[in-house]
Backbone as JSON Lines, residues from 0, in Angstrom:
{"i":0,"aa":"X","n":[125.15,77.17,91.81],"ca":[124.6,76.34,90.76],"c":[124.95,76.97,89.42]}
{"i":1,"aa":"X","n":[125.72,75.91,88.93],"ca":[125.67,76.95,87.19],"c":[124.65,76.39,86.04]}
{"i":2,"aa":"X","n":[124.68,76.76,85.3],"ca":[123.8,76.09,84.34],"c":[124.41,76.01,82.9]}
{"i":3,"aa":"X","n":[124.88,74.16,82.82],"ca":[126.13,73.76,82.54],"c":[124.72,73.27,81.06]}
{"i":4,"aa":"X","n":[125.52,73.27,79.51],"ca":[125.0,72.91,78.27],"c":[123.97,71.47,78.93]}
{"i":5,"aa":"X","n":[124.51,70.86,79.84],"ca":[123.79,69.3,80.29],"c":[122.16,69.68,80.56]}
{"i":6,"aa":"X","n":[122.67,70.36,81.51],"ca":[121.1,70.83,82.58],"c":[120.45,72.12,81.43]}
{"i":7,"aa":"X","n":[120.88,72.53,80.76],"ca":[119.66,73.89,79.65],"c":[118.98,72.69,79.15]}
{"i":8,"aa":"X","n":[119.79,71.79,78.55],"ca":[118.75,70.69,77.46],"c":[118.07,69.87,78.26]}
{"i":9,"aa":"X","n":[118.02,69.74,79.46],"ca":[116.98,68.57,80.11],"c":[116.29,70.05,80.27]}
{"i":10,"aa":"X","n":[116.62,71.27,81.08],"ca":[115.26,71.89,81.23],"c":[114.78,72.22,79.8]}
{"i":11,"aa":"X","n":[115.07,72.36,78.84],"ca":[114.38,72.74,77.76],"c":[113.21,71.25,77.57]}
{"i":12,"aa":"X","n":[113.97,70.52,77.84],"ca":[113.37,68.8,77.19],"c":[112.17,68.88,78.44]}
{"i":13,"aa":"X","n":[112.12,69.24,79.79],"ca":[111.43,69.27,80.45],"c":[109.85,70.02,80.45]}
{"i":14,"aa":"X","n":[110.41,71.49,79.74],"ca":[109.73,72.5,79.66],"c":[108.98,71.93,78.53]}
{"i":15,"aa":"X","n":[109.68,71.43,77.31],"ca":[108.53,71.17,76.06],"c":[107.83,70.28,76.74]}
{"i":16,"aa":"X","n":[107.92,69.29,77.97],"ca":[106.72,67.99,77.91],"c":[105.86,68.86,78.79]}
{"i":17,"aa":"X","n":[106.01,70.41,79.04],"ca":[104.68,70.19,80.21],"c":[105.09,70.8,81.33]}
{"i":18,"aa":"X","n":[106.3,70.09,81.72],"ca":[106.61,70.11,83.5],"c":[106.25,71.36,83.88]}
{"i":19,"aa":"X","n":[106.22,71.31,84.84],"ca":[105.87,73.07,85.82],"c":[107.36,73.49,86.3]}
{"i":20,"aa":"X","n":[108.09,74.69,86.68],"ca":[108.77,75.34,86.81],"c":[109.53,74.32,88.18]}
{"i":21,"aa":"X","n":[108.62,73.9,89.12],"ca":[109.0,72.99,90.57],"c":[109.24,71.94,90.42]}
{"i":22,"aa":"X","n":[108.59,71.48,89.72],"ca":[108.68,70.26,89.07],"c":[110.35,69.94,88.44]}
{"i":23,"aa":"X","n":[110.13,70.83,87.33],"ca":[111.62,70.92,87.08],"c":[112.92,71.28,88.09]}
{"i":24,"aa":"X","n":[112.63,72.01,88.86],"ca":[113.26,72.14,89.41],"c":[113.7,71.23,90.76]}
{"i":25,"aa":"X","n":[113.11,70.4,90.65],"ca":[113.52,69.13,91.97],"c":[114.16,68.22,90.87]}
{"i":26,"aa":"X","n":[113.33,67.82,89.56],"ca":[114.39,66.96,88.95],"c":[115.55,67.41,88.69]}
{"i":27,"aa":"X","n":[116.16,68.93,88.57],"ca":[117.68,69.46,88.64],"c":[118.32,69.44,89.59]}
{"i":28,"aa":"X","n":[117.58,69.36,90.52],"ca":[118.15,69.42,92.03],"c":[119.06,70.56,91.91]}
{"i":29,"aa":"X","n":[119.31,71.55,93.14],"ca":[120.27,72.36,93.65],"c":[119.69,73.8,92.83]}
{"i":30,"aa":"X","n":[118.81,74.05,92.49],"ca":[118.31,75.17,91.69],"c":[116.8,75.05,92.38]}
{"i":31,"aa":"X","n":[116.82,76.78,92.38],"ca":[115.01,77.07,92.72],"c":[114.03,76.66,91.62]}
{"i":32,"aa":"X","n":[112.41,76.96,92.0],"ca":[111.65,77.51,91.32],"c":[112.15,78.67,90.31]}
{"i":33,"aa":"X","n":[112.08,79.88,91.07],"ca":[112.47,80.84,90.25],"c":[113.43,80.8,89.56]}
{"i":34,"aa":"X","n":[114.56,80.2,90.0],"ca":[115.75,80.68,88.88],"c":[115.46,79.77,87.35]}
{"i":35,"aa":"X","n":[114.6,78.42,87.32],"ca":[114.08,78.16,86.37],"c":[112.99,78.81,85.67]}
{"i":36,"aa":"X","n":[112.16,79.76,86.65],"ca":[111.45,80.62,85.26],"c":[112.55,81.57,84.99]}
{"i":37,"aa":"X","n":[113.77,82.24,85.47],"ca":[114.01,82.99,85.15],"c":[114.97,83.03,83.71]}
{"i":38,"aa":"X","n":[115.6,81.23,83.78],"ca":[116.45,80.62,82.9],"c":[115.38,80.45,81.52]}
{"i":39,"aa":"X","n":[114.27,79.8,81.8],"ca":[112.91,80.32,81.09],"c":[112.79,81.51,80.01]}
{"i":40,"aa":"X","n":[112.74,82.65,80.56],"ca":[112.28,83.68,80.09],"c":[114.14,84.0,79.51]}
{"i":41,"aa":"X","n":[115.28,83.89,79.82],"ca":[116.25,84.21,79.14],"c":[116.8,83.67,77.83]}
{"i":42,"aa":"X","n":[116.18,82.07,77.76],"ca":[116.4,81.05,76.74],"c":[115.3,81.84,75.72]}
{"i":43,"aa":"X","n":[114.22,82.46,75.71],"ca":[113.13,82.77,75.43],"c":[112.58,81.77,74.74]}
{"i":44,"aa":"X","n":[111.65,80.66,75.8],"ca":[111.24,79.22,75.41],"c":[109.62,80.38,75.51]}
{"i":45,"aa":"X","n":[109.16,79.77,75.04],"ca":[107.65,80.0,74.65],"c":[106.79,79.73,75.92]}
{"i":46,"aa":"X","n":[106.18,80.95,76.85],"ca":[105.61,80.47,77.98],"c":[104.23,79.95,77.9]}
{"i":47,"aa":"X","n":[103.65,79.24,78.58],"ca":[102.6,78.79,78.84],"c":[102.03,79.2,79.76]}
{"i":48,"aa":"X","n":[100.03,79.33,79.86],"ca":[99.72,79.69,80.9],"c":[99.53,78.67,82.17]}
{"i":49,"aa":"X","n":[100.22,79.86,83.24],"ca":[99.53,79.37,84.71],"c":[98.81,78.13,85.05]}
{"i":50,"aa":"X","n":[99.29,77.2,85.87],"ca":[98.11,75.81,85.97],"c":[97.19,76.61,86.8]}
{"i":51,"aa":"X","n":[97.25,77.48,87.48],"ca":[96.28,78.43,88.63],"c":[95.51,78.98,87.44]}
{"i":52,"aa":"X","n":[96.14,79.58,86.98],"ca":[94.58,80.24,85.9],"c":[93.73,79.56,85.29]}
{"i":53,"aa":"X","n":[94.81,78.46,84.59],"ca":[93.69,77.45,84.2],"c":[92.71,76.81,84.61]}
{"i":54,"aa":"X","n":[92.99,76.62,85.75],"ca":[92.16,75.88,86.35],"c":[91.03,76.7,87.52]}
{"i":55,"aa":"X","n":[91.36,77.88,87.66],"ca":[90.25,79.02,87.38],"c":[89.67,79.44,86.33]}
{"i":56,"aa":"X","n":[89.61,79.15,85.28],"ca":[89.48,79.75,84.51],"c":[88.33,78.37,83.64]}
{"i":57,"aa":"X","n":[88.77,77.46,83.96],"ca":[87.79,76.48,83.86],"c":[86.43,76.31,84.85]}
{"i":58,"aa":"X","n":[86.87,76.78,85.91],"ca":[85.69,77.0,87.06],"c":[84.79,78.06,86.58]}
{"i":59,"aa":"X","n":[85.15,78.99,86.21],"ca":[84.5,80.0,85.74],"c":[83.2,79.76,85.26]}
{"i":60,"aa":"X","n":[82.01,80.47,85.71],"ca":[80.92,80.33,84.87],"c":[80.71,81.63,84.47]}
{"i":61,"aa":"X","n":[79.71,81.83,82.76],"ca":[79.42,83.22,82.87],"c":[78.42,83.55,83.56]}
{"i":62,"aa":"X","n":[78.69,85.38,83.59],"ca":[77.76,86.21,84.47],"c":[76.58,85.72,84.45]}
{"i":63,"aa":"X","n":[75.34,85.03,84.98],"ca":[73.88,85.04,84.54],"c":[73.0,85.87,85.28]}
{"i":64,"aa":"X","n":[72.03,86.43,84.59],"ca":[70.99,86.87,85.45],"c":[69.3,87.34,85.15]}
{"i":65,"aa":"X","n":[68.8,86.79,86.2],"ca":[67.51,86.44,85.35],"c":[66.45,87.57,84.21]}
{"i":66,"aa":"X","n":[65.75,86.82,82.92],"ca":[65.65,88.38,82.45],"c":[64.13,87.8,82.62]}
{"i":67,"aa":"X","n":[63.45,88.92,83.11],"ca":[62.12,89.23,83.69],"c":[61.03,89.05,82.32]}
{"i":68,"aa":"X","n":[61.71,89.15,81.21],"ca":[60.75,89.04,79.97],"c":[60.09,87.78,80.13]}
{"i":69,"aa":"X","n":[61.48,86.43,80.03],"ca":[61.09,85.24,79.69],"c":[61.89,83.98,80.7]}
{"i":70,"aa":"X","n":[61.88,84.53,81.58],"ca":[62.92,84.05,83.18],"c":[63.76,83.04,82.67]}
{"i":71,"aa":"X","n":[64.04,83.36,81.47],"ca":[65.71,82.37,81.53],"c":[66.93,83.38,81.53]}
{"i":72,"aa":"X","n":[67.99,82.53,82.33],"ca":[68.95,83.37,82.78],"c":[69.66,83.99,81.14]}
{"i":73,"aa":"X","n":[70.91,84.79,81.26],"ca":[70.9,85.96,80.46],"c":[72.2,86.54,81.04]}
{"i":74,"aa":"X","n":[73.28,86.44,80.38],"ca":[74.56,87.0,80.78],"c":[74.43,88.94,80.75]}
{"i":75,"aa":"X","n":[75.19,88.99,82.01],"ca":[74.51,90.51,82.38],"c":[75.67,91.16,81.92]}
{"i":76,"aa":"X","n":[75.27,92.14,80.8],"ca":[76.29,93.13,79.81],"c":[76.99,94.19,80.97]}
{"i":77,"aa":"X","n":[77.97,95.19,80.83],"ca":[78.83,95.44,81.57],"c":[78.09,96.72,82.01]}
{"i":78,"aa":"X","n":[77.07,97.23,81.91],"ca":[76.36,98.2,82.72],"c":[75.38,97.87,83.11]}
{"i":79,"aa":"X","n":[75.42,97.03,83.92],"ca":[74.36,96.07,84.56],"c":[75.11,95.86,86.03]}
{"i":80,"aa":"X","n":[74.26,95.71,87.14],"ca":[74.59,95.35,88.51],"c":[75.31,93.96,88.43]}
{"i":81,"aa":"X","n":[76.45,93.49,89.06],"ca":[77.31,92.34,88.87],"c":[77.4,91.62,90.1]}
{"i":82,"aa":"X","n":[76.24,92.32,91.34],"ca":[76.51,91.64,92.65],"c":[75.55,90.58,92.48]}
{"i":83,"aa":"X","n":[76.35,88.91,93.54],"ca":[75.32,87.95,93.24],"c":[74.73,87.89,93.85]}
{"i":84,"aa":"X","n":[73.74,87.15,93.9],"ca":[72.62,86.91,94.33],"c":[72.12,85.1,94.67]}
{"i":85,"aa":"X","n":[72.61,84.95,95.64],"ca":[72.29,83.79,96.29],"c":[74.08,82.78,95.76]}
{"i":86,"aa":"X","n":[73.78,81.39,96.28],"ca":[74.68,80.49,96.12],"c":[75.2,79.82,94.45]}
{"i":87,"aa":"X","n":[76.22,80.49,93.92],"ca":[76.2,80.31,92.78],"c":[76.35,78.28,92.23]}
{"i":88,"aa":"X","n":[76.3,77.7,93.24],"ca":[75.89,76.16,93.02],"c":[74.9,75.62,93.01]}
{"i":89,"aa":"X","n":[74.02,76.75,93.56],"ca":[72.74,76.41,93.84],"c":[71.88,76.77,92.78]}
{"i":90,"aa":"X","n":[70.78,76.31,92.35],"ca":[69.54,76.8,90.92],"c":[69.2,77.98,91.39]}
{"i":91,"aa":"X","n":[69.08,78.57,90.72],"ca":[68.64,80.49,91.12],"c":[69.47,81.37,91.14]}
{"i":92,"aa":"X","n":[70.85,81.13,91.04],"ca":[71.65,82.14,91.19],"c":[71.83,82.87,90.45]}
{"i":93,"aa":"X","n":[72.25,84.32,90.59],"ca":[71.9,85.24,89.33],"c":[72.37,86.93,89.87]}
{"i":94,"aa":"X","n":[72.65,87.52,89.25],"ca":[73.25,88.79,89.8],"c":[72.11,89.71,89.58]}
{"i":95,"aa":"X","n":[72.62,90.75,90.42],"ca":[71.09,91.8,90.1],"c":[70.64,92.4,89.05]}
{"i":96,"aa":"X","n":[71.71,92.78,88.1],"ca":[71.05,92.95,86.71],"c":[70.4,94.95,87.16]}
{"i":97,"aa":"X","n":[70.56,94.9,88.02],"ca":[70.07,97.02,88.09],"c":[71.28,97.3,87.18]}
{"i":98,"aa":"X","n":[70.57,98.82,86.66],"ca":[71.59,99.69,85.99],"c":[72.39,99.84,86.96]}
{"i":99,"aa":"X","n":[74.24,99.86,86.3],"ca":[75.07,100.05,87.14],"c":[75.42,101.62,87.54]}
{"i":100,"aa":"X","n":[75.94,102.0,88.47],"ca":[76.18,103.64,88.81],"c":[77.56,103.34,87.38]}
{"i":101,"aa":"X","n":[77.34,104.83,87.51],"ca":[78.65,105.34,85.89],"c":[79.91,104.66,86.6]}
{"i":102,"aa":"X","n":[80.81,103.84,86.28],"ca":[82.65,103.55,86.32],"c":[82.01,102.91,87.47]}
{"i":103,"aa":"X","n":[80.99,101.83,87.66],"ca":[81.06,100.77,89.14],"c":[80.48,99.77,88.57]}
{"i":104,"aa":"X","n":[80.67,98.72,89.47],"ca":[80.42,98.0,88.59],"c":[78.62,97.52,88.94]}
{"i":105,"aa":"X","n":[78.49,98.17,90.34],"ca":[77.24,97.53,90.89],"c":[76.06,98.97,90.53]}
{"i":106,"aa":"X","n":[74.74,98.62,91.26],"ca":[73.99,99.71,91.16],"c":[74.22,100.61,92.26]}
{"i":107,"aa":"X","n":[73.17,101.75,92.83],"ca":[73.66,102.71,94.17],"c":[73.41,101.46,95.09]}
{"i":108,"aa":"X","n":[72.35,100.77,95.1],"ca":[72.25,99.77,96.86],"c":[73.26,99.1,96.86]}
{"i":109,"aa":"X","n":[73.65,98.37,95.92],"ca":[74.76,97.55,96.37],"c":[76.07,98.42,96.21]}
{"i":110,"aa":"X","n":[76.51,99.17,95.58],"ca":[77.52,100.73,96.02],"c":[77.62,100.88,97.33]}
{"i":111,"aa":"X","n":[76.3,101.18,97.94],"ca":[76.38,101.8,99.45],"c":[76.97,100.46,99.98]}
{"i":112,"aa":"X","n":[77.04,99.25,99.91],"ca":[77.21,97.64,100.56],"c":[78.8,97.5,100.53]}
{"i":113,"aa":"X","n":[79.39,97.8,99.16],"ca":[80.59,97.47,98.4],"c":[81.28,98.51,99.04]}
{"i":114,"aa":"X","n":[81.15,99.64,99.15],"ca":[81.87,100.8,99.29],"c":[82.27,101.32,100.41]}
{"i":115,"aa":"X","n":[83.17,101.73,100.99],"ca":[82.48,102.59,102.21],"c":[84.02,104.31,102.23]}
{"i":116,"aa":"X","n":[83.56,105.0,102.64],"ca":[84.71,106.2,102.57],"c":[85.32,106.15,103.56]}
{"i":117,"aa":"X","n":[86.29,106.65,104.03],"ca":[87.59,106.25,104.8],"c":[87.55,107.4,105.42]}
{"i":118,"aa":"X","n":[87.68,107.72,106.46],"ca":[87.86,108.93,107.63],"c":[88.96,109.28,107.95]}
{"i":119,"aa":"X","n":[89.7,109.93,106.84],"ca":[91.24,110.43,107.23],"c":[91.3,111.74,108.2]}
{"i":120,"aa":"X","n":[90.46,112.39,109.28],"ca":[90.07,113.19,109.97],"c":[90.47,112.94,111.25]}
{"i":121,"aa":"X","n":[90.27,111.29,111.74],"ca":[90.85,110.93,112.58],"c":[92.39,111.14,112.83]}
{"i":122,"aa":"X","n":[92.64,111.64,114.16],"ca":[94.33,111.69,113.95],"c":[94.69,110.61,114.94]}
């Protein structure tokens, strides 16, 4: 497959409306996925993010977790326990909110849950 002045300007014309990398690449026919991001990143067209992230990234809810003062939920700051706690679709859900152990992200109970040490002793 070469990539003849014809086919750069439809993928460029492609790339500005949107298309996804597969996308484009079935309307070129005879060329991968990849070799269109790779024609991509050599033209240096301006990338866009991921439809996968995006659309994780829209799912996303923030951290909540309940604060005992005034029981409305309360995004839990980064030394705070981050394990959840029940069905996050469900009303109540909420992470534990314990002080976290130093460089983890959870407290020691859920540490001991998350963690476990590896027995390189065994031969």
């Amino acid at each position: 497959m070469e990539w003849s002045e014809e086919r750069v300007e439809m993928l460029k014309s492609l790339w500005s409306k949107g298309r996804t990398a597969s996308q484009i690449a079935e309307e070129l026919g005879d060329v991968t996925r990849n070799a269109v991001i790779g024609k991509v990143h050599r033209l240096g067209l301006k990338s866009r993010p991921s439809p996968i992230r995006r659309e994780r990234e829209r799912k996303r809810r923030p951290a909540l977790a309940p604060n005992p003062v005034d029981a409305r939920p309360r995004e839990v700051s980064g030394r705070e326990c981050h394990w959840p706690i029940g069905n996050p679709r469900e009303p109540g859900f909420h992470f534990c909110g314990a002080p976290a152990e130093p460089d983890r992200p959870y407290c020691a109970a859920h540490c001991a849950l998350a963690y476990r040490r590896s027995d390189n002793s065994a031969a």
